[in-house]
mmCIF file of C-alpha atoms in Angstrom:
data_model
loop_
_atom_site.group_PDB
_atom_site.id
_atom_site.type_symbol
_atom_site.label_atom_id
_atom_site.label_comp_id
_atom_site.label_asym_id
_atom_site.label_seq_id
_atom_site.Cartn_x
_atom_site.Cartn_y
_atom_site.Cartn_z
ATOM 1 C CA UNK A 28 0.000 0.000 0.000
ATOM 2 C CA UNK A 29 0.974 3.327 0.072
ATOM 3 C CA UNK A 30 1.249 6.950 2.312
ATOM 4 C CA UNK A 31 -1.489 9.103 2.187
ATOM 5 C CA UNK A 32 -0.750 12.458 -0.063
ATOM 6 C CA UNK A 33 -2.795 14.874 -0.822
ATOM 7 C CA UNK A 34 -3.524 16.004 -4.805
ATOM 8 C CA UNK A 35 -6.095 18.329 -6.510
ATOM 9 C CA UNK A 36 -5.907 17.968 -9.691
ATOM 10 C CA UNK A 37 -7.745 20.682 -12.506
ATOM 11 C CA UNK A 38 -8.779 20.369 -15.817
ATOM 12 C CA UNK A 39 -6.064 19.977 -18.396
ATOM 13 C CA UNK A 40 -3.575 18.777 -16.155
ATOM 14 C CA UNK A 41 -1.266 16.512 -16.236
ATOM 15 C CA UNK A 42 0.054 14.759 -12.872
ATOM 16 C CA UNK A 43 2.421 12.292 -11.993
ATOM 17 C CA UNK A 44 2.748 10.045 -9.495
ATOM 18 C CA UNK A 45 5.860 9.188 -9.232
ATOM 19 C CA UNK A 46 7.738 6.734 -7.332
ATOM 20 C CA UNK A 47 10.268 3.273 -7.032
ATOM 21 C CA UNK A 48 8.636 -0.192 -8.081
ATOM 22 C CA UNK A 49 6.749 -1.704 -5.362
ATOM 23 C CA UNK A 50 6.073 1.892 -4.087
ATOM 24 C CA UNK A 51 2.396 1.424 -4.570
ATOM 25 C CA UNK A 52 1.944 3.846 -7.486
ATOM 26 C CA UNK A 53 -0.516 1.390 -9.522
ATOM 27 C CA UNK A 54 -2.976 1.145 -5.953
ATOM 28 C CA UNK A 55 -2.412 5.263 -5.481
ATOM 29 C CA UNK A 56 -3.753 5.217 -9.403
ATOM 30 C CA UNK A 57 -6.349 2.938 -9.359
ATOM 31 C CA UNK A 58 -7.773 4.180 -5.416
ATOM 32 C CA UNK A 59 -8.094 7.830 -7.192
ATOM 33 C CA UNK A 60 -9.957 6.605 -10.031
ATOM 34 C CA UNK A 61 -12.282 4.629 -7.803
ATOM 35 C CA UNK A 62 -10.768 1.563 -9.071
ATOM 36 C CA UNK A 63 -9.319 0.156 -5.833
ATOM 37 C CA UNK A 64 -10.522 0.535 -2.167
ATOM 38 C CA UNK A 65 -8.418 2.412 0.338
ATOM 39 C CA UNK A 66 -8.849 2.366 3.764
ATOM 40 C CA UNK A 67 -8.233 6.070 4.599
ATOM 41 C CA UNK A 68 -9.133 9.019 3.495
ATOM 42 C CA UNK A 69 -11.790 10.640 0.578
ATOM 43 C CA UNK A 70 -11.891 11.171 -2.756
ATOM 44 C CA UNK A 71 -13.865 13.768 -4.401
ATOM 45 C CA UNK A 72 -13.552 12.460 -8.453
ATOM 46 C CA UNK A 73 -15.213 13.723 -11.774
ATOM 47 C CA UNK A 74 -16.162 11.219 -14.725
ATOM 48 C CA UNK A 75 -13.221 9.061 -14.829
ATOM 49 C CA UNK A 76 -11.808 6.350 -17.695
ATOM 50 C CA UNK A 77 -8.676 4.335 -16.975
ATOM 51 C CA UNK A 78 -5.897 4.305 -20.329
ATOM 52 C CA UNK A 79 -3.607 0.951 -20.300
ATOM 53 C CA UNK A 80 -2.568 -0.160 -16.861
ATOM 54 C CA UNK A 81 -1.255 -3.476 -17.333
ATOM 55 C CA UNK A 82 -3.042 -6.577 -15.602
ATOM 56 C CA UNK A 83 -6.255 -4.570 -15.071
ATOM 57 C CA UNK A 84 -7.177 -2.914 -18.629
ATOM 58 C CA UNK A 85 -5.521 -3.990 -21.258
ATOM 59 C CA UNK A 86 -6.620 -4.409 -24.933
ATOM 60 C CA UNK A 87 -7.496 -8.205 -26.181
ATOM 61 C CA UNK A 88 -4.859 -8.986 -28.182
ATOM 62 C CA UNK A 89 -6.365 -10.681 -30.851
ATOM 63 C CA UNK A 90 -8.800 -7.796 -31.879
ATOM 64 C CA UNK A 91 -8.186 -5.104 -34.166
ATOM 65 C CA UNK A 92 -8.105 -1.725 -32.859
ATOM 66 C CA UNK A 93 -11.271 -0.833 -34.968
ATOM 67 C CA UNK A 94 -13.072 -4.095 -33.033
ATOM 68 C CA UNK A 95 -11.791 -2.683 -29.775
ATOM 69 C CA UNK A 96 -13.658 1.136 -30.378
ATOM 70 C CA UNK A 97 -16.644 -0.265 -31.846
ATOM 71 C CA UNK A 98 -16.963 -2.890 -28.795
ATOM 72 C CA UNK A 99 -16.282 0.195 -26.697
ATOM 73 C CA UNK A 100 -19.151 2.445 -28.750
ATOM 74 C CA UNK A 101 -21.577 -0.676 -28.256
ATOM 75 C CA UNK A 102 -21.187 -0.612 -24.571
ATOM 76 C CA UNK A 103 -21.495 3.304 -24.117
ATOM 77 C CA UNK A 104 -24.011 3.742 -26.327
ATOM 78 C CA UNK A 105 -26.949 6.371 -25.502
ATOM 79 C CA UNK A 106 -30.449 5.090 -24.596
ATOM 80 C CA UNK A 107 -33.641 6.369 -26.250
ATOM 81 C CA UNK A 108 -31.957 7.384 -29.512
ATOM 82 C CA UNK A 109 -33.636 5.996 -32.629
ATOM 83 C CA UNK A 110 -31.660 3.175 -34.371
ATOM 84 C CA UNK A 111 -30.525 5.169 -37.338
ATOM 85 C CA UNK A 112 -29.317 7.940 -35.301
ATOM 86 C CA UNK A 113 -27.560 5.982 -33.135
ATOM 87 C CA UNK A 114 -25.676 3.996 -35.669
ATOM 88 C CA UNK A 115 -24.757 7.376 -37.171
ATOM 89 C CA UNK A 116 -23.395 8.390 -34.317
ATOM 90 C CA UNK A 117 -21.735 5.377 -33.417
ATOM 91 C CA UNK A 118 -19.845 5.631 -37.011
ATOM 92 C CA UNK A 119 -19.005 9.110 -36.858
ATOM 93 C CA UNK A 120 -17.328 8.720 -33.260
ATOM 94 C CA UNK A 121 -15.658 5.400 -34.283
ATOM 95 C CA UNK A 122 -14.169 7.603 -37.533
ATOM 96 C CA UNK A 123 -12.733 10.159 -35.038
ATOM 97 C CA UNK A 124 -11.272 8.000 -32.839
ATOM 98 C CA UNK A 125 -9.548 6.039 -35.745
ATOM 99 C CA UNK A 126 -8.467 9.461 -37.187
ATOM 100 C CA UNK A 127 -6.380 10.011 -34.067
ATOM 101 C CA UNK A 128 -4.502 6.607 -34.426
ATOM 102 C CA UNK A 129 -1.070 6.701 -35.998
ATOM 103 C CA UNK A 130 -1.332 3.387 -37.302
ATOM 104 C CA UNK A 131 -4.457 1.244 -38.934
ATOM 105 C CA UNK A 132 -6.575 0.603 -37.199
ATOM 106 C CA UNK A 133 -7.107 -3.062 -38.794
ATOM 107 C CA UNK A 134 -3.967 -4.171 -36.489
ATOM 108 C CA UNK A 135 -4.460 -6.296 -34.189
ATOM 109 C CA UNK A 136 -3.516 -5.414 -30.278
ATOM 110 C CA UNK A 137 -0.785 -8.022 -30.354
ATOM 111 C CA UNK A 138 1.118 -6.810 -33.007
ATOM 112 C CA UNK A 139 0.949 -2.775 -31.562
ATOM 113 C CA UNK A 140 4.327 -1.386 -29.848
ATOM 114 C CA UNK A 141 3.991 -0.355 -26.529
ATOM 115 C CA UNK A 142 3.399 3.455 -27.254
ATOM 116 C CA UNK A 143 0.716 2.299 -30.310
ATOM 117 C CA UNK A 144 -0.802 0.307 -27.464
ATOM 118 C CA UNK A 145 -1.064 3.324 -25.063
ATOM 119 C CA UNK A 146 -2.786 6.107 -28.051
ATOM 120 C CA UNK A 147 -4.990 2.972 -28.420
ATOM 121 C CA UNK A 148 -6.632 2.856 -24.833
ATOM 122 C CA UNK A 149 -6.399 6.770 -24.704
ATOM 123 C CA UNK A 150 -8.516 6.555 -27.652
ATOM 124 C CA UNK A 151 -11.020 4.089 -25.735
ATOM 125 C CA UNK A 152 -11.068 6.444 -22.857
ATOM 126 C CA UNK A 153 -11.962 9.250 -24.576
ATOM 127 C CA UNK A 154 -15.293 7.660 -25.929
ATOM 128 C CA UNK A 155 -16.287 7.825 -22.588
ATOM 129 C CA UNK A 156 -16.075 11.583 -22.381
ATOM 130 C CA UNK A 157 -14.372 11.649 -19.152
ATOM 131 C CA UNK A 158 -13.191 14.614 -17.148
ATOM 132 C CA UNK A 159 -10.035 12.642 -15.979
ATOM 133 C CA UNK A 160 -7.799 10.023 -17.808
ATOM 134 C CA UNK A 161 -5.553 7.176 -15.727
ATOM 135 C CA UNK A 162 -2.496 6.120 -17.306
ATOM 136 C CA UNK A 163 -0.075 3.215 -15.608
ATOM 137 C CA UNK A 164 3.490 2.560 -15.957
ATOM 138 C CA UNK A 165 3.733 5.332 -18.285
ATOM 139 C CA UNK A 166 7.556 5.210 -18.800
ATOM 140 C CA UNK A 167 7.490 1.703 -19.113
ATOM 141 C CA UNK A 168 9.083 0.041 -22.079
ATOM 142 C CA UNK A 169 9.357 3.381 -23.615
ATOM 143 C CA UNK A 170 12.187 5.954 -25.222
ATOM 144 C CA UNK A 171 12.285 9.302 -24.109
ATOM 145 C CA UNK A 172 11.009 10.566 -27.945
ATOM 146 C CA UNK A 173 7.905 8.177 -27.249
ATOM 147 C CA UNK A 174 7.163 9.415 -23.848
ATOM 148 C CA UNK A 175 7.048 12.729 -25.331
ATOM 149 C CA UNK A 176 4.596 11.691 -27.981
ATOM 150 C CA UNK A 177 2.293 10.236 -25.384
ATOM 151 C CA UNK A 178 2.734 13.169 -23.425
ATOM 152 C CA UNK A 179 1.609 15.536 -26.580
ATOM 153 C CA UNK A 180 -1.528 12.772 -27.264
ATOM 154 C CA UNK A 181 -2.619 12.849 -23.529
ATOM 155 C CA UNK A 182 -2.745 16.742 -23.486
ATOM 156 C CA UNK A 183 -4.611 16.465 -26.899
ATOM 157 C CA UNK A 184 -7.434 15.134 -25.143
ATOM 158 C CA UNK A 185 -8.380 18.264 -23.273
ATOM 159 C CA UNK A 186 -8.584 15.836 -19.745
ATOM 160 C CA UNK A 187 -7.348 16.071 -16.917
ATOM 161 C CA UNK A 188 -4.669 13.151 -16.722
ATOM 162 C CA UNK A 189 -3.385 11.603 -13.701
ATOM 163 C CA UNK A 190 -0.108 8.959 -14.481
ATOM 164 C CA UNK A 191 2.243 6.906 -13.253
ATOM 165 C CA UNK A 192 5.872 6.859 -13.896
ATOM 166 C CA UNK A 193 9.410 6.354 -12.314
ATOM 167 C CA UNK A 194 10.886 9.149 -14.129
ATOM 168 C CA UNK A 195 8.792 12.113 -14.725
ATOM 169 C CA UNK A 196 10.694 14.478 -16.807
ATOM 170 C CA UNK A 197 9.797 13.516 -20.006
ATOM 171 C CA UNK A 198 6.136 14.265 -19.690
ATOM 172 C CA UNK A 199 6.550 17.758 -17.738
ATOM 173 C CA UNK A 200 4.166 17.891 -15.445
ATOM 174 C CA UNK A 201 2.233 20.406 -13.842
ATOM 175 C CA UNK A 202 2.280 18.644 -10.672
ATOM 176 C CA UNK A 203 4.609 15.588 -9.376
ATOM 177 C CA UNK A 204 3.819 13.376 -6.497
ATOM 178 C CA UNK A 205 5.806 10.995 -4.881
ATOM 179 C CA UNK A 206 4.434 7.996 -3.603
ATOM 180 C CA UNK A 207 6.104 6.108 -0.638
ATOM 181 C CA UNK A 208 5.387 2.846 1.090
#
């Protein structure tokens, strides 16, 4: 587990929590976004949708991106809206979202790099119009050029974003804080 700390975060933001392996960054991560229970303590939280934290939401690796935003689209999709309206919709929000990806969307999750893998669940968080984006191990398995990219694709989305790292200096953060055991 981890120390209690104290964090408002605004909208645009981006925060890191920062810390050693085994610190407890992933539980700090997932007890802000309501994901985990913590014993201590209150969180006041907007709309939130979690990016890639590994073990807990991940893509399927054997569907395509495209199958991955339209399952997403199915799952969010607005009640009370006539059929042909909402399959409009549905397309023109699942064209958007492909837009944004740098690759084609016809890959399949197992054959994206790390960084593809990360613009890919930013891109399923953002369907859900949420105020605040989670984003785990955010240094992980990637160059300092591709941690920049992600950084630039996180702000993109206008959210508030909240990640984990061991290193924050490629993302430049508004606000850094270190999580203990």
């Amino acid at each position: 587990m981890f120390r209690p700390f104290d964090l408002a975060v605004r909208p645009g933001e981006l925060v890191a929590l920062s810390g050693a392996p085994g610190s407890g960054r992933t539980a700090a991560l997932l007890s802000l976004m309501g994901n985990f229970r913590h014993s201590d303590g209150a969180v006041e939280r907007a709309k939130t949708a979690l990016g890639l934290v590994r073990g807990v939401h991940e893509p399927e690796p054997m569907l395509t991106a495209r199958e991955h935003l339209g399952e997403r689209l199915r799952l969010l999709r607005p009640v009370g809206l006539p059929t042909r309206a909402r399959r409009e919709e549905r397309q023109a929000r699942l064209a958007d979202a492909e837009r944004r990806l740098p690759f084609d969307p016809g890959t399949k999750a197992r054959d994206l790099t790390p960084l593809d893998r990360h613009l890919l669940m930013i891109e399923l968080a953002r369907l859900a119009d949420p105020a605040v984006i989670a984003v785990d191990d955010a240094d992980v398995q990637l160059t300092a050029d591709e941690q920049a990219e992600l950084a630039d694709a996180l702000r993109a989305t206008g959210c508030a974003v909240v990640l984990t790292v061991r290193e924050a200096t490629a993302y430049a953060p508004d606000q850094i804080v270190e999580i203990t055991r």
